[in-house]
Tab-separated table of C-alpha atoms in Angstrom:
chain	number	residue	atom	x	y	z
C	1342	GLU	CA	-0.332	-26.903	1.377
C	1343	GLU	CA	-3.259	-28.966	2.869
C	1344	ASN	CA	-6.024	-29.913	0.747
C	1345	GLY	CA	-4.369	-29.638	-2.167
C	1346	LEU	CA	-4.825	-25.725	-2.492
C	1347	ASN	CA	-1.055	-24.620	-3.276
C	1348	THR	CA	-3.273	-21.933	-5.889
C	1349	VAL	CA	-4.163	-20.234	-2.867
C	1350	GLN	CA	-1.135	-18.800	-2.690
C	1351	TYR	CA	-1.353	-16.791	-6.258
C	1352	ILE	CA	-5.179	-15.262	-5.573
C	1353	ARG	CA	-4.532	-13.499	-1.885
C	1354	PRO	CA	-5.457	-11.224	-0.569
C	1355	PHE	CA	-9.268	-12.525	-0.171
C	1356	ALA	CA	-11.988	-12.355	2.332
C	1357	PHE	CA	-15.475	-14.027	2.067
C	1358	GLU	CA	-18.738	-15.060	4.696
C	1359	TRP	CA	-19.877	-18.601	3.942
C	1360	GLU	CA	-22.725	-20.399	4.710
C	1361	ASN	CA	-24.074	-23.523	4.132
C	1362	ASN	CA	-27.030	-25.775	5.486
C	1363	GLN	CA	-25.883	-26.316	9.510
C	1364	ASP	CA	-22.941	-23.360	9.446
C	1365	GLU	CA	-21.797	-19.569	8.728
C	1366	GLY	CA	-18.379	-17.726	9.351
C	1367	THR	CA	-15.968	-15.725	7.715
C	1368	SER	CA	-12.614	-16.923	6.139
C	1369	TRP	CA	-9.739	-14.674	5.053
C	1370	CYS	CA	-6.192	-15.224	3.258
C	1371	PRO	CA	-4.248	-12.525	3.897
C	1372	TRP	CA	-1.592	-10.233	1.896
C	1373	PRO	CA	1.125	-12.294	1.479
C	1374	VAL	CA	3.819	-12.048	4.386
C	1375	ALA	CA	6.666	-10.644	1.912
C	1376	ASN	CA	4.285	-7.846	0.644
C	1377	THR	CA	3.345	-7.225	4.084
C	1378	VAL	CA	7.166	-7.077	5.208
C	1379	TYR	CA	7.810	-4.572	2.004
C	1380	ARG	CA	5.334	-2.552	2.269
C	1381	SER	CA	5.994	-2.113	6.304
C	1382	ILE	CA	10.137	-1.250	5.559
C	1383	ILE	CA	9.371	1.188	3.032
C	1384	SER	CA	6.506	2.827	5.080
C	1385	ILE	CA	9.145	2.657	8.810
C	1386	PHE	CA	12.233	3.883	6.085
C	1387	SER	CA	10.185	6.703	4.184
C	1388	LEU	CA	8.480	8.136	7.252
C	1389	LEU	CA	11.880	7.970	9.286
C	1390	PHE	CA	13.113	9.991	6.220
C	1391	ALA	CA	10.594	12.080	5.662
C	1392	ALA	CA	10.588	13.365	9.450
C	1393	VAL	CA	14.159	13.915	9.355
C	1394	TYR	CA	14.625	16.051	5.953
C	1395	LEU	CA	11.061	18.274	7.296
C	1396	PHE	CA	12.127	18.779	10.669
C	1397	PHE	CA	16.134	18.851	10.669
C	1398	SER	CA	18.159	20.865	8.075
C	1399	THR	CA	21.054	18.623	6.625
C	1400	PRO	CA	23.411	19.132	4.316
C	1401	ILE	CA	22.323	16.940	1.369
C	1402	ASP	CA	19.139	18.988	1.818
C	1403	PHE	CA	19.456	18.944	-1.780
C	1404	LEU	CA	18.887	15.264	-2.881
C	1405	GLY	CA	15.023	15.796	-0.904
C	1406	PRO	CA	12.851	16.620	-3.989
C	1407	PHE	CA	14.530	13.540	-5.339
C	1408	PHE	CA	14.130	10.733	-2.376
C	1409	MET	CA	10.551	12.662	-1.951
C	1410	SER	CA	9.180	11.836	-5.605
C	1411	SER	CA	11.343	8.210	-5.790
C	1412	PHE	CA	8.922	7.567	-2.440
C	1413	ALA	CA	5.900	8.624	-4.188
C	1414	PHE	CA	6.884	6.748	-6.948
C	1415	ILE	CA	7.634	2.918	-5.038
C	1416	TYR	CA	4.173	4.070	-2.818
C	1417	PHE	CA	2.462	4.176	-6.714
C	1418	SER	CA	3.915	0.916	-7.371
C	1419	ILE	CA	3.190	-1.163	-4.451
C	1420	PHE	CA	-0.874	0.340	-5.359
C	1421	SER	CA	-0.667	-0.767	-8.340
C	1422	LEU	CA	0.520	-4.442	-7.055
C	1423	ASP	CA	-1.717	-4.320	-4.136
C	1424	ALA	CA	-4.771	-3.188	-6.491
C	1425	ASN	CA	-4.353	-6.050	-9.424
C	1426	SER	CA	-3.585	-8.923	-6.152
C	1427	LEU	CA	-6.967	-7.816	-4.394
C	1428	SER	CA	-8.516	-7.379	-7.847
C	1429	ILE	CA	-7.595	-11.250	-9.005
C	1430	GLY	CA	-8.745	-12.470	-5.395
C	1431	ASN	CA	-11.681	-10.868	-5.475
C	1432	GLU	CA	-12.752	-11.699	-9.056
C	1433	ILE	CA	-11.667	-14.994	-8.018
C	1434	CYS	CA	-13.436	-15.059	-5.161
C	1435	GLU	CA	-16.850	-13.680	-6.898
C	1436	ASP	CA	-17.005	-16.509	-9.126
C	1437	GLY	CA	-17.140	-18.990	-6.010
C	1438	PHE	CA	-13.416	-20.124	-6.160
C	1439	ASP	CA	-14.812	-23.094	-8.940
C	1440	ASP	CA	-13.472	-26.265	-8.235
C	1441	LEU	CA	-11.689	-25.116	-5.195
C	1442	LEU	CA	-12.638	-26.698	-1.818
C	1443	LEU	CA	-15.616	-24.886	-1.342
C	1444	ASP	CA	-18.313	-26.227	-3.387
C	1445	ASN	CA	-20.136	-27.759	-0.064
C	1446	LEU	CA	-21.403	-24.278	0.477
C	1447	ASP	CA	-24.291	-23.002	-0.568
C	1448	SER	CA	-23.168	-19.123	-0.262
C	1449	ILE	CA	-20.308	-17.094	-0.669
C	1450	THR	CA	-19.951	-13.093	-0.280
C	1451	CYS	CA	-16.682	-11.586	-0.889
C	1452	ILE	CA	-15.650	-8.624	1.585
C	1453	PRO	CA	-12.744	-6.781	0.024
C	1454	GLY	CA	-12.847	-4.381	1.902
C	1455	MET	CA	-10.435	-4.975	4.608
C	1456	TYR	CA	-7.889	-4.989	2.772
C	1457	VAL	CA	-9.127	-1.347	0.302
C	1458	ALA	CA	-7.961	0.407	3.550
C	1459	THR	CA	-4.013	-0.508	2.463
C	1460	LEU	CA	-4.997	0.827	-0.876
C	1461	PHE	CA	-5.814	4.091	0.356
C	1462	PHE	CA	-2.992	4.659	2.637
C	1463	SER	CA	-0.591	3.881	-1.003
C	1464	ILE	CA	-2.776	6.783	-2.748
C	1465	PHE	CA	-2.246	8.792	0.217
C	1466	ALA	CA	1.227	8.065	0.645
C	1467	VAL	CA	1.981	9.099	-3.267
C	1468	CYS	CA	-0.118	12.431	-2.681
C	1469	SER	CA	2.069	13.214	-0.070
C	1470	PHE	CA	5.428	12.291	-1.395
C	1471	GLY	CA	4.793	13.778	-4.675
C	1472	MET	CA	3.863	16.923	-3.000
C	1473	LEU	CA	6.677	17.247	-0.773
C	1474	GLY	CA	8.728	16.676	-3.847
C	1475	MET	CA	7.201	18.906	-5.546
C	1476	ALA	CA	7.137	21.684	-3.367
C	1477	TRP	CA	10.767	21.166	-2.224
C	1478	ALA	CA	11.997	21.397	-5.938
C	1479	ARG	CA	9.715	24.091	-6.426
C	1480	THR	CA	11.508	26.239	-3.645
C	1481	GLY	CA	14.687	24.565	-3.775
C	1482	SER	CA	14.776	24.329	0.340
C	1483	ILE	CA	11.630	22.978	2.774
C	1484	HIS	CA	13.212	25.026	5.873
C	1485	GLY	CA	12.295	28.279	4.537
C	1486	GLY	CA	16.183	29.800	4.729
C	1487	ALA	CA	18.263	32.064	2.354
C	1488	GLY	CA	16.943	32.127	-0.957
C	1489	ALA	CA	13.490	30.363	-0.420
C	1490	ALA	CA	10.458	30.907	-2.104
C	1491	SER	CA	7.599	32.421	-0.929
C	1492	PRO	CA	4.353	30.870	-1.776
C	1493	SER	CA	3.681	33.650	-4.618
C	1494	GLY	CA	6.785	32.216	-6.033
C	1495	VAL	CA	8.930	35.349	-4.939
C	1496	ASN	CA	12.545	34.788	-3.693
C	1497	VAL	CA	12.356	36.316	-0.179
C	1498	GLN	CA	16.237	36.955	1.435
C	1499	ASN	CA	16.897	36.785	4.349
C	1500	LYS	CA	19.092	39.418	6.237
């Protein structure tokens, strides 16, 4: 890559504001493309799956708890990997990137906040899919059909 910064691909994402005696600005290095593509595919697939299962009764409704729990696990894995990557990028940024091109700057202020929203989305997805999976497994049906449990835990039989 230009300026010999091959290492940058392993420490992203990061963002920082910089300043030297002549200029100032903001620089960033976003999530890797593969990470973004993977997160997008999982998000689209899980949201479509949830919409179909939540709004339409299907012959394979019994698989719902398994899939909802699987999505919760996948989102937790995404959260763990993203949090680790963000931590590494921010730590190296806080250290001033040591000897990586930035020696001529007077100050660097790291701003990881622009990437933290992604972590919040992952945690929200973990909680949402986890609760849906548990509720579904507990009631046996998310559509309230015959034999579905009421919120009090008493089975309701529709006639």
